[in-house]
mmCIF file of C-alpha atoms and ligand atoms in Angstrom:
data_model
loop_
_atom_site.group_PDB
_atom_site.id
_atom_site.type_symbol
_atom_site.label_atom_id
_atom_site.label_comp_id
_atom_site.label_asym_id
_atom_site.label_seq_id
_atom_site.Cartn_x
_atom_site.Cartn_y
_atom_site.Cartn_z
ATOM 1 C CA UNK F 1 -152.246 134.529 15.774
ATOM 2 C CA UNK F 2 -150.238 137.587 14.721
ATOM 3 C CA UNK F 3 -151.646 141.112 14.736
ATOM 4 C CA UNK F 4 -150.287 143.457 12.004
ATOM 5 C CA UNK F 5 -151.618 147.081 12.360
ATOM 6 C CA UNK F 6 -151.142 149.896 9.991
ATOM 7 C CA UNK F 7 -151.057 153.336 11.521
ATOM 8 C CA UNK F 8 -151.566 155.928 8.708
ATOM 9 C CA UNK F 9 -151.194 158.774 11.145
ATOM 10 C CA UNK F 10 -152.324 162.096 9.449
ATOM 11 C CA UNK F 11 -151.639 160.779 5.855
ATOM 12 C CA UNK F 12 -153.914 160.146 2.778
ATOM 13 C CA UNK F 13 -157.012 161.577 1.068
ATOM 14 C CA UNK F 14 -160.481 160.095 0.285
ATOM 15 C CA UNK F 15 -159.139 158.920 -3.133
ATOM 16 C CA UNK F 16 -155.479 157.856 -2.175
ATOM 17 C CA UNK F 17 -157.075 155.767 0.664
ATOM 18 C CA UNK F 18 -159.253 154.130 -1.439
ATOM 19 C CA UNK F 19 -156.686 153.367 -4.072
ATOM 20 C CA UNK F 20 -154.417 151.911 -1.322
ATOM 21 C CA UNK F 21 -157.263 149.652 -0.166
ATOM 22 C CA UNK F 22 -158.023 148.623 -3.685
ATOM 23 C CA UNK F 23 -154.320 147.649 -4.346
ATOM 24 C CA UNK F 24 -153.828 145.997 -0.878
ATOM 25 C CA UNK F 25 -156.836 143.640 -1.354
ATOM 26 C CA UNK F 26 -155.785 142.840 -4.940
ATOM 27 C CA UNK F 27 -152.447 141.614 -3.683
ATOM 28 C CA UNK F 28 -154.054 139.801 -0.976
ATOM 29 C CA UNK F 29 -156.239 137.890 -3.282
ATOM 30 C CA UNK F 30 -153.235 136.978 -5.520
ATOM 31 C CA UNK F 31 -151.462 135.164 -2.544
ATOM 32 C CA UNK F 32 -152.956 132.056 -1.439
ATOM 33 C CA UNK F 33 -150.667 131.689 1.647
ATOM 34 C CA UNK F 34 -151.985 134.932 2.926
ATOM 35 C CA UNK F 35 -155.617 134.138 2.154
ATOM 36 C CA UNK F 36 -155.190 130.823 3.945
ATOM 37 C CA UNK F 37 -153.723 132.344 6.967
ATOM 38 C CA UNK F 38 -156.492 135.080 7.073
ATOM 39 C CA UNK F 39 -159.305 132.570 6.757
ATOM 40 C CA UNK F 40 -157.816 130.288 9.476
ATOM 41 C CA UNK F 41 -157.274 133.206 11.793
ATOM 42 C CA UNK F 42 -153.710 133.017 11.985
ATOM 43 C CA UNK F 43 -153.260 136.854 11.381
ATOM 44 C CA UNK F 44 -155.455 139.685 12.184
ATOM 45 C CA UNK F 45 -154.839 142.994 9.911
ATOM 46 C CA UNK F 46 -156.245 146.234 11.347
ATOM 47 C CA UNK F 47 -155.909 149.567 9.280
ATOM 48 C CA UNK F 48 -156.089 152.762 11.253
ATOM 49 C CA UNK F 49 -156.709 155.650 8.732
ATOM 50 C CA UNK F 50 -157.443 159.325 9.566
ATOM 51 C CA UNK F 51 -160.960 159.396 10.922
ATOM 52 C CA UNK F 52 -162.903 160.948 8.053
ATOM 53 C CA UNK F 53 -161.596 157.936 5.908
ATOM 54 C CA UNK F 54 -162.848 155.304 8.025
ATOM 55 C CA UNK F 55 -166.364 155.054 6.624
ATOM 56 C CA UNK F 56 -165.265 155.295 2.824
ATOM 57 C CA UNK F 57 -163.033 152.341 3.670
ATOM 58 C CA UNK F 58 -165.396 150.344 5.697
ATOM 59 C CA UNK F 59 -167.323 148.319 2.959
ATOM 60 C CA UNK F 60 -163.803 147.072 1.640
ATOM 61 C CA UNK F 61 -163.428 145.087 4.876
ATOM 62 C CA UNK F 62 -166.794 143.545 5.210
ATOM 63 C CA UNK F 63 -166.183 140.281 3.213
ATOM 64 C CA UNK F 64 -162.601 139.803 4.352
ATOM 65 C CA UNK F 65 -162.315 137.983 7.758
ATOM 66 C CA UNK F 66 -159.785 139.321 10.023
ATOM 67 C CA UNK F 67 -159.403 142.562 8.064
ATOM 68 C CA UNK F 68 -160.919 145.584 9.920
ATOM 69 C CA UNK F 69 -160.492 149.106 10.679
ATOM 70 C CA UNK F 70 -159.244 151.073 13.780
ATOM 71 C CA UNK F 71 -159.618 154.588 15.095
ATOM 72 C CA UNK F 72 -156.252 156.479 15.819
ATOM 73 C CA UNK F 73 -157.707 157.911 18.975
ATOM 74 C CA UNK F 74 -161.174 158.666 20.567
ATOM 75 C CA UNK F 75 -162.397 161.616 22.527
ATOM 76 C CA UNK F 76 -162.242 161.489 26.353
ATOM 77 C CA UNK F 77 -165.624 162.833 26.403
ATOM 78 C CA UNK F 78 -168.819 160.679 25.553
ATOM 79 C CA UNK F 79 -170.990 163.296 23.668
ATOM 80 C CA UNK F 80 -172.063 166.984 23.815
ATOM 81 C CA UNK F 81 -171.165 170.481 22.460
ATOM 82 C CA UNK F 82 -167.620 169.620 21.733
ATOM 83 C CA UNK F 83 -167.006 170.698 18.163
ATOM 84 C CA UNK F 84 -164.553 168.680 16.379
ATOM 85 C CA UNK F 85 -164.229 165.634 18.659
ATOM 86 C CA UNK F 86 -164.399 162.241 17.458
ATOM 87 C CA UNK F 87 -166.321 160.265 20.002
ATOM 88 C CA UNK F 88 -166.230 156.547 20.610
ATOM 89 C CA UNK F 89 -170.067 156.424 19.849
ATOM 90 C CA UNK F 90 -169.345 157.993 16.496
ATOM 91 C CA UNK F 91 -167.051 155.389 15.143
ATOM 92 C CA UNK F 92 -168.328 152.418 17.209
ATOM 93 C CA UNK F 93 -170.174 150.799 14.402
ATOM 94 C CA UNK F 94 -167.247 151.213 12.002
ATOM 95 C CA UNK F 95 -164.384 150.204 14.091
ATOM 96 C CA UNK F 96 -163.264 147.289 16.346
ATOM 97 C CA UNK F 97 -160.073 148.677 17.767
ATOM 98 C CA UNK F 98 -158.724 152.185 18.879
ATOM 99 C CA UNK F 99 -155.260 153.270 19.607
ATOM 100 C CA UNK F 100 -155.216 155.095 22.812
ATOM 101 C CA UNK F 101 -152.357 157.260 24.253
ATOM 102 C CA UNK F 102 -150.079 157.207 21.239
ATOM 103 C CA UNK F 103 -147.050 159.060 22.132
ATOM 104 C CA UNK F 104 -147.625 161.630 19.445
ATOM 105 C CA UNK F 105 -151.251 162.361 21.138
ATOM 106 C CA UNK F 106 -149.235 162.774 24.418
ATOM 107 C CA UNK F 107 -146.443 164.802 23.042
ATOM 108 C CA UNK F 108 -148.237 167.092 20.350
ATOM 109 C CA UNK F 109 -151.623 167.426 21.873
ATOM 110 C CA UNK F 110 -150.654 167.134 25.574
ATOM 111 C CA UNK F 111 -152.709 163.940 26.483
ATOM 112 C CA UNK F 112 -152.694 163.361 29.976
ATOM 113 C CA UNK F 113 -153.174 159.891 31.865
ATOM 114 C CA UNK F 114 -156.314 161.236 33.139
ATOM 115 C CA UNK F 115 -157.744 161.537 29.571
ATOM 116 C CA UNK F 116 -156.063 158.160 28.642
ATOM 117 C CA UNK F 117 -157.963 156.362 31.449
ATOM 118 C CA UNK F 118 -161.333 158.164 30.300
ATOM 119 C CA UNK F 119 -160.766 157.103 26.875
ATOM 120 C CA UNK F 120 -160.098 153.400 27.836
ATOM 121 C CA UNK F 121 -163.461 153.443 29.742
ATOM 122 C CA UNK F 122 -165.362 154.964 26.820
ATOM 123 C CA UNK F 123 -163.661 152.367 24.408
ATOM 124 C CA UNK F 124 -164.843 149.496 26.468
ATOM 125 C CA UNK F 125 -168.338 151.104 26.841
ATOM 126 C CA UNK F 126 -168.774 151.104 23.244
ATOM 127 C CA UNK F 127 -167.396 147.876 22.489
ATOM 128 C CA UNK F 128 -164.179 149.027 20.960
ATOM 129 C CA UNK F 129 -160.908 147.246 21.849
ATOM 130 C CA UNK F 130 -158.486 149.911 23.189
ATOM 131 C CA UNK F 131 -154.866 149.410 22.166
ATOM 132 C CA UNK F 132 -153.036 151.123 24.811
ATOM 133 C CA UNK F 133 -149.790 152.633 23.392
ATOM 134 C CA UNK F 134 -146.874 153.029 25.882
ATOM 135 C CA UNK F 135 -143.553 155.033 24.965
ATOM 136 C CA UNK F 136 -141.619 153.896 27.992
ATOM 137 C CA UNK F 137 -141.531 151.508 31.007
ATOM 138 C CA UNK F 138 -142.682 154.578 33.138
ATOM 139 C CA UNK F 139 -146.073 155.015 31.415
ATOM 140 C CA UNK F 140 -148.926 153.812 33.537
ATOM 141 C CA UNK F 141 -150.762 150.533 32.713
ATOM 142 C CA UNK F 142 -154.686 149.746 33.127
ATOM 143 C CA UNK F 143 -155.768 146.412 34.079
ATOM 144 C CA UNK F 144 -158.873 146.382 31.708
ATOM 145 C CA UNK F 145 -156.757 146.543 28.661
ATOM 146 C CA UNK F 146 -155.863 143.467 26.697
ATOM 147 C CA UNK F 147 -153.583 144.995 23.973
ATOM 148 C CA UNK F 148 -150.491 146.805 24.930
ATOM 149 C CA UNK F 149 -148.575 148.818 22.053
ATOM 150 C CA UNK F 150 -145.068 149.271 23.233
ATOM 151 C CA UNK F 151 -143.406 152.065 21.041
ATOM 152 C CA UNK F 152 -140.238 153.528 22.413
ATOM 153 C CA UNK F 153 -140.350 157.262 21.843
ATOM 154 C CA UNK F 154 -136.945 157.084 20.322
ATOM 155 C CA UNK F 155 -137.822 154.477 17.711
ATOM 156 C CA UNK F 156 -140.931 156.193 16.417
ATOM 157 C CA UNK F 157 -140.303 157.561 12.767
ATOM 158 C CA UNK F 158 -136.477 157.536 13.520
ATOM 159 C CA UNK F 159 -135.498 154.474 11.411
ATOM 160 C CA UNK F 160 -134.102 153.264 14.961
ATOM 161 C CA UNK F 161 -135.987 150.159 15.458
ATOM 162 C CA UNK F 162 -135.288 148.439 18.913
ATOM 163 C CA UNK F 163 -133.718 145.099 18.828
ATOM 164 C CA UNK F 164 -135.706 142.214 19.987
ATOM 165 C CA UNK F 165 -133.403 141.525 22.912
ATOM 166 C CA UNK F 166 -134.014 145.010 24.254
ATOM 167 C CA UNK F 167 -137.811 144.634 23.730
ATOM 168 C CA UNK F 168 -137.814 141.458 25.575
ATOM 169 C CA UNK F 169 -136.008 143.006 28.444
ATOM 170 C CA UNK F 170 -138.505 145.668 28.810
ATOM 171 C CA UNK F 171 -141.480 143.223 28.273
ATOM 172 C CA UNK F 172 -140.211 141.205 31.199
ATOM 173 C CA UNK F 173 -139.912 144.235 33.354
ATOM 174 C CA UNK F 174 -143.472 145.220 32.518
ATOM 175 C CA UNK F 175 -144.451 141.790 34.180
ATOM 176 C CA UNK F 176 -147.573 141.738 32.190
ATOM 177 C CA UNK F 177 -150.396 139.309 32.539
ATOM 178 C CA UNK F 178 -150.014 136.314 30.268
ATOM 179 C CA UNK F 179 -153.378 137.029 28.435
ATOM 180 C CA UNK F 180 -152.395 140.448 27.274
ATOM 181 C CA UNK F 181 -151.377 140.866 23.634
ATOM 182 C CA UNK F 182 -147.941 142.552 23.336
ATOM 183 C CA UNK F 183 -147.591 144.541 20.146
ATOM 184 C CA UNK F 184 -144.112 146.224 19.163
ATOM 185 C CA UNK F 185 -143.881 149.448 17.072
ATOM 186 C CA UNK F 186 -141.207 151.978 16.142
ATOM 187 C CA UNK F 187 -139.582 151.987 12.619
ATOM 188 C CA UNK F 188 -140.754 148.641 11.741
ATOM 189 C CA UNK F 189 -140.604 147.869 7.886
ATOM 190 C CA UNK F 190 -140.458 145.139 5.471
ATOM 191 C CA UNK F 191 -136.599 144.711 5.890
ATOM 192 C CA UNK F 192 -136.469 144.509 9.646
ATOM 193 C CA UNK F 193 -139.727 142.739 10.719
ATOM 194 C CA UNK F 194 -138.549 139.155 10.606
ATOM 195 C CA UNK F 195 -136.961 139.200 14.069
ATOM 196 C CA UNK F 196 -140.166 140.547 15.591
ATOM 197 C CA UNK F 197 -142.361 137.987 13.598
ATOM 198 C CA UNK F 198 -140.332 135.098 14.720
ATOM 199 C CA UNK F 199 -140.344 135.923 18.396
ATOM 200 C CA UNK F 200 -142.873 134.313 20.596
ATOM 201 C CA UNK F 201 -142.493 137.473 22.894
ATOM 202 C CA UNK F 202 -144.282 139.803 20.373
ATOM 203 C CA UNK F 203 -147.825 139.271 19.254
ATOM 204 C CA UNK F 204 -147.850 141.849 16.589
ATOM 205 C CA UNK F 205 -146.605 144.960 14.950
ATOM 206 C CA UNK F 206 -147.760 148.398 14.685
ATOM 207 C CA UNK F 207 -146.398 149.780 11.443
ATOM 208 C CA UNK F 208 -146.433 153.530 10.752
ATOM 209 C CA UNK F 209 -144.484 154.994 7.693
ATOM 210 C CA UNK F 210 -143.968 151.428 6.179
ATOM 211 C CA UNK F 211 -147.817 151.015 6.072
ATOM 212 C CA UNK F 212 -148.267 153.865 3.806
ATOM 213 C CA UNK F 213 -147.377 152.003 0.609
ATOM 214 C CA UNK F 214 -149.636 148.810 0.213
ATOM 215 C CA UNK F 215 -146.698 146.797 -1.252
ATOM 216 C CA UNK F 216 -144.505 147.458 1.651
ATOM 217 C CA UNK F 217 -147.334 146.864 4.210
ATOM 218 C CA UNK F 218 -148.282 143.641 2.289
ATOM 219 C CA UNK F 219 -144.604 142.409 2.260
ATOM 220 C CA UNK F 220 -144.838 142.534 6.133
ATOM 221 C CA UNK F 221 -148.242 140.508 6.056
ATOM 222 C CA UNK F 222 -146.729 137.918 3.526
ATOM 223 C CA UNK F 223 -143.674 137.458 6.137
ATOM 224 C CA UNK F 224 -146.191 137.081 8.823
ATOM 225 C CA UNK F 225 -147.886 134.317 7.321
ATOM 226 C CA UNK F 226 -145.057 132.061 6.038
HETATM 227 P P1 LIG P 1 -143.343 154.291 12.446
HETATM 228 O O1 LIG P 1 -144.523 154.618 13.284
HETATM 229 O O2 LIG P 1 -143.348 152.983 12.028
HETATM 230 O O3 LIG P 1 -143.278 155.192 11.306
HETATM 231 O O4 LIG P 1 -142.171 154.596 13.362
HETATM 232 C C1 LIG P 1 -144.894 153.642 14.447
HETATM 233 C C2 LIG P 1 -146.141 154.454 15.069
HETATM 234 O O5 LIG P 1 -145.999 155.626 15.406
HETATM 235 O O6 LIG P 1 -147.347 153.827 15.192
#
């Protein structure tokens, strides 16, 4: 099983996100290989749109197995008078996964380890699978998390994707439990994804900028299913 995640970050509108989804599903339906892989559970695709676009996209995913939506973040607070917060409870019926601790949250929103831990607990409480993003080997790990997205800070959005050999060295140093799914992210695109897809050390990819165009994202999916 390969996990291919699309992190749209703070991009797209109500209409452009729907156009993306319609185009993407149309291409998926044309490709028998991809359809078969999806049905057989060889691939799991999760789209992480900006939070207000989750609901308008939700219905597109209902009839396609192994295509679901995720949240890019959740609040460290469960509920209350916290204007603007997006809680686990609010998204829990719409998403299966949430990213937690993405390095952009750590860097631009001063997210702390304490908040990350609270978010992980709340994700579990509301039956959302947390995908814990770590930017380097020093970041703390949490034993309840089943998905680790390793995204080297220097590789995010820079075009400097990390080599498979360097990733493997870091994975070995992390000494993760065998059941943990290890996802790589950082400047992955349709041209450089093969090395990661062929590796037994990597269970999936978290794709940022190359997921904004449905055709580019689809090319990665097509490669993951051949
Ligand atoms: P990128 O982003 O593919 O644009 O480098 C990946 C991520 O930050 O999730």
